[in-house]
Every structure is written in structure tokens, then in C-alpha cells.
Amino acid sequence: MQRWLKLGLVLGALNWVLGADAPVVKYSPTERLKRERLAAAHSSVVTLSQIRVALPQSKLGWGDFRCNFHAHADDSTHTGGTRPEMLVDALRVDVKAIFLSDHFRPPRDFMDSWRFVTNGVLFVPGSEARGFLVHPMTSVFGQMELPAAELVSAVTADDGLAFLSHIEERPEHSMAGLTGMEIYNRHYDAKRDLPGLLHLALRLTDLREVAELEELIRLYPDEMLAAQVRYADTYLDKWDLETKTRRLVGVGANDCHHNQVMIVKVVDENTVLVGTIVDRDEQMRSVSADFRPSIRRLTKDRKPGELAVRLDFDPYLRALRCVCTHVFAPELTESALRRAVKAGRVYVSHDWMADPTGFVFEVNGGFMGDELKWKSGQTLHAQLPIPGLIRVLCGGREVARALGTEIVHLAAEAGAYRVEAWLEIGGEWRPWIYSNPIYLR
Ligand SMILES: [Zn+2]
Ligand SMILES: [Zn+2]
């Protein structure tokens, strides 16, 4: 198909959404796992990649580095992946930096981890501890038990970074002293999809269903993993509220562990255990042939303890593309990235949908993350490498929207302005990019 024709089709879909009476299509995670929905999503992704335009380099001379925050490897019994495995997969998906979030396990000091650039990928040590993601400059091992405010101040000394994590567990938490917060967390989407998990567990106990799932993972790996991804309303509500009075950098939490490797283990000819590779037997769900007669076909000719099924949903390769944090920095060094993150020159995106590189959000004399004095005549500008639905929000309230690759908006009032971009994927609009705010005070 010719490029202009494809662009025409995409713009046609965009126009459809503008119609006042047009139904808003929204599929549940389970609906998205149907073969026809996965195929439709995949076909949208292919089309979007073909109509992508190369945008001019940022006038500011910064590179756009694809990074990942909240990443786990070699750090707990419930983590299935290792750092070397993460490095290899980061190279395959062009991830330039990984901010590690080891679960805090004394006597191990999480700062004694990978802290270097290797093969063009930067690793920054850190921890997920006490509801925060922390990346201090030097060890804070002796301060980990201090009251929260003192710990945050120890972590954020110099160019240290501290973010509030898993907002759904602590929506009222104070933001005092913190660098920022997660504005999306992949694990939260898994936690709130209990029906999807039960549905999947049931499918794993039927050989025909397993064969179908195997094929779908092979054909549509990213679409399968992203089926649970939703708009991060709980997180964004808090961010919009808190940024009314303070600067807070929003990052995307990958929360990858490479532990969503689903297994079915034989107990006897009438019983199996369903769970993941990191579960102990007693943590797995026991399913009997009285309830699912199809189990007898799974256990046939297999010994107790043997694996009848093994399906890998979240290798780092896929998890790292499911949600990314892009950072604008002059060079790929730990100090340049830390400073750029602190400055809020950051946006979050679901890169499996389309490569967002080229996205920019700026204002006369300022860039994403900047805090400027509000005056009349300030014009906000955002651009995308692919046409989509662009929303401008001020204090969480939508003040403008446009379809296309660009939006220009005259800031009529003071406030924290941020931009979202949505793409039409398989017949529904799905969130793609979340910018950091430009603060006009
Ligand atoms: Zn964990
Ligand atoms: Zn985590």
C-alpha cells in the first residue's frame, strides 16, 4: 500500500473519533487477547511504523535516550531474570539506560551492583524500598531505617533521585522532598486484572488452548503483553494535583522481573499446579480433573513434578518496550542523565505501539520540565513523529485537543501544562505518550 494511502486511512480513523456520536470503543484485557483483536492491533502497529516521519533533531542539541525505570534482576526469589539477560535484551530493543530497583535485602547493599556503561547501555544502581524508588549517589545503607523524610533527604543529596512508587498503595503519601513519582506502573495494571489472570490460568489447563496461546505469543508478543495496559488515572490524578504546587518529575515504572513465565506442573494424573516459574508449589493453584477433565490429556505419559506447559509472557525484550522513560540529555553518562531527569526533561511512552523519538513539548524560551513566569502570549507547542490524538492538560483539565502531528496552544492561564498523545490501535484509542509538565507560574 502506498504511504499516502496508509496515512489517509489513519487520518480517516482520526476523523471518525471526532464525530460527536461516535462510540468510544474500549476493550478489556481479556477481549484484547482474542486472536482477531491481537491481529488488528498488530496490523495498526505495522501501519504506524510505515507512516512514521523523521523529525528534525532537537534544536537544543540533546539526544533522546530510551531508558527504563523500576527494573528488577537478580534481586529476589520472585525475580526470574538476571542482569546479563537484561543487557542482551536492552541491546535488542535499543534501550540506552536502565535504572535498577533491587528489592532491599540486607546485608546486601544495592549500590554494590552494575554501575557502568557496557556495550552502549548504562546501568544505574538503586532500590525499591519503603514505597520509593531510590538512586542515591553513594551508599545510604546505614540510613535505610531512618524516618521517611530523613531517608529521602539522604537519597536526594547532590544528584540523588527519589520517586514515590506504586501510587495505588499510597495515594495520600506526602511528596515533600521527592524528585518525582511513577506516573505509570505496569505491575499495577496486572494487579487490577484479576479476571484476566483467572481466564489465563484456566486456558493453561487445556492442551488446545495452550497451543493457541503459544501461537499467539509467537505472532503477537508485544500485543499480548500490553493487553493489560490501561490509562494510569490513579497515578495521573495524584500527579496533576501535586504539580499544582510543586515540580515533580514523572517516570514510567516498568516493574519487569521476567517472572511471568506461566507453568503447569503435574502432581498426578488427575491434578496439576498452575503458577509461574518463581512460585513454590504451595503458592501455585491446584486444579483437578474433576473440575477440568482436559487435565487428563495434559498429564498423560508425564511423571509427577514434570512440567506439562511453559509459556514465557514477559522476557525483558518485551517488558522493556512495554513502557519506557525517554530522557533528553547531552550525552549518555550517569551524571548527564541524573541532571536531565531532575530537570524533568522526560516523557513516558509505550514504545511497543510506535517509536516516539522525535516527540517534543516546548514553550517560547522553555522546554519540558522548565518552570517559567506566566505571562500572556506564551505558546505551547508539541510535535509527534506519527499522527495521533494530542491532548493539552492544565492542572489535569483538558484545555485543547487536536488530531495530527502537531498542536499549538496559547496558554490562557498560569498552571502546570502537560501533553498526552494517543494512537488508534486495533480500533480503539490507547495512551501512547505522557509528557512532563511545563510549569507556568
Ligand atoms: Zn518485585
Ligand atoms: Zn518492583
Short mmCIF file of N, CA and C and ligand atoms in Angstrom, two decimals, residues 72 78 103 257, ligand 1:
data_model
loop_
_atom_site.label_atom_id
_atom_site.label_comp_id
_atom_site.label_asym_id
_atom_site.label_seq_id
_atom_site.Cartn_x
_atom_site.Cartn_y
_atom_site.Cartn_z
N HIS A 72 13.89 -4.97 37.71
CA HIS A 72 14.41 -5.96 38.66
C HIS A 72 15.18 -7.07 37.95
N HIS A 78 11.41 -13.83 43.87
CA HIS A 78 10.31 -13.76 42.91
C HIS A 78 10.74 -13.11 41.59
N HIS A 103 15.14 -5.07 45.14
CA HIS A 103 14.43 -5.15 46.42
C HIS A 103 15.49 -5.10 47.52
N HIS A 257 10.40 -8.20 35.95
CA HIS A 257 11.13 -9.19 36.76
C HIS A 257 11.49 -10.42 35.93
ZN ZN B 1 9.25 -7.46 42.97
#
